[in-house]
XYZ file of C-alpha atoms in Angstrom:
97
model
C 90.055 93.984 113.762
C 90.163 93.810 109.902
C 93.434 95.229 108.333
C 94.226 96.439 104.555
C 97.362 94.453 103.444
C 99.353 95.925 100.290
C 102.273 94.654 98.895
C 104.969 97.407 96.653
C 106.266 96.832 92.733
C 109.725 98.179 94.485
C 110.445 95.733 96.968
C 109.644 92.061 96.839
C 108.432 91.268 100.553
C 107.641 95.089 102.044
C 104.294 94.898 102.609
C 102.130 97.694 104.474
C 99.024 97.177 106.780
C 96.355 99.663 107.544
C 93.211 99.607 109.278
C 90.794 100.853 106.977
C 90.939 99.716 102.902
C 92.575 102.655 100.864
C 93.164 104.872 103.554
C 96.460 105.730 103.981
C 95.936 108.826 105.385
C 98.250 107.882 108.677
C 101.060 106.738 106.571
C 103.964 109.300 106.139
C 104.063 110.991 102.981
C 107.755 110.561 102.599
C 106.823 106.492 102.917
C 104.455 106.431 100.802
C 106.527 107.981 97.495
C 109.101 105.506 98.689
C 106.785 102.630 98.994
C 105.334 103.522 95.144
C 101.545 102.987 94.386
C 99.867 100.355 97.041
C 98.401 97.096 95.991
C 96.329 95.417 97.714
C 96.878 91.601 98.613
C 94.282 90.653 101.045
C 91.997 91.931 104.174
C 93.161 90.378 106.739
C 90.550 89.473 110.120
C 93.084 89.085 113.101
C 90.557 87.773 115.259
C 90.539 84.712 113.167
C 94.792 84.522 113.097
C 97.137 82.838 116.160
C 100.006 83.431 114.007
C 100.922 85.618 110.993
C 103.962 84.874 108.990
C 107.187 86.363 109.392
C 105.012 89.319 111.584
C 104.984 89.294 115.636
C 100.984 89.898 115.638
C 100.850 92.003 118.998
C 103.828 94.254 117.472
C 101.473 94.845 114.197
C 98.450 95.892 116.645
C 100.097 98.319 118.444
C 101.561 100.022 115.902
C 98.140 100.244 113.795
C 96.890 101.446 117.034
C 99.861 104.031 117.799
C 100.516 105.307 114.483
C 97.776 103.760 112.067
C 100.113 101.499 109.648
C 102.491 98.851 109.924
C 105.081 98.502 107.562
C 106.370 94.743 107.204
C 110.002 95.022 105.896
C 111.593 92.228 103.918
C 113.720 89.446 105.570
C 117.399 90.289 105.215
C 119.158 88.425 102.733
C 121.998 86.681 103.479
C 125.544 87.352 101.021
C 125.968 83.485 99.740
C 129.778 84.791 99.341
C 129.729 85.599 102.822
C 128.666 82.089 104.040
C 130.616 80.186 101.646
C 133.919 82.221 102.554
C 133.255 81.450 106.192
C 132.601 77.679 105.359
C 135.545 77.053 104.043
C 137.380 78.571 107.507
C 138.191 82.178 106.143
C 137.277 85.591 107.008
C 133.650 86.639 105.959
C 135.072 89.373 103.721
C 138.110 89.563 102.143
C 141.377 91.551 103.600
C 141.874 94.868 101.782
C 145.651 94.439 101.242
């Protein structure tokens, strides 16, 4: 199977997989305004991948063969204030008093 990968202007790390180049005919409209104008990063031959970064690989083939596209979301970034708060042995967020 050889997938379309495109990456988004919007969002650093959303990327969207498809299975045929420049067809995004699967992909719901309302995604695709949000997503902004596709470009493309790579074709990608899963036969030839064990493992594909930050993506569970049988997840991403059943949903291009459920739905057509995958979309790959961004990892969640983690509030330094958060962590350094809790470091230091207090609440993650302050008290609202």
């Amino acid at each position: 199977m050889l997938l379309a990968v495109y990456k988004t202007a919007k969002k650093a790390g959303m990327y969207l997989y498809v299975a045929k180049k420049d067809d995004f005919s699967a992909v719901p409209e309302a995604l695709m305004s949000q997503f902004g104008r596709p470009q493309l990063v790579m074709m990608l031959p899963l036969s030839k991948r064990e493992a594909l970064g930050g993506v569970d690989k049988s997840k991403l083939i059943d949903a291009i063969n459920d739905k057509g596209f995958y979309l790959q979301m961004p990892p969640k970034e983690e509030n330094l204030l958060e962590v350094h708060r809790e470091s230091l042995g207090l609440d993650s967020k302050p008290s609202q008093a």
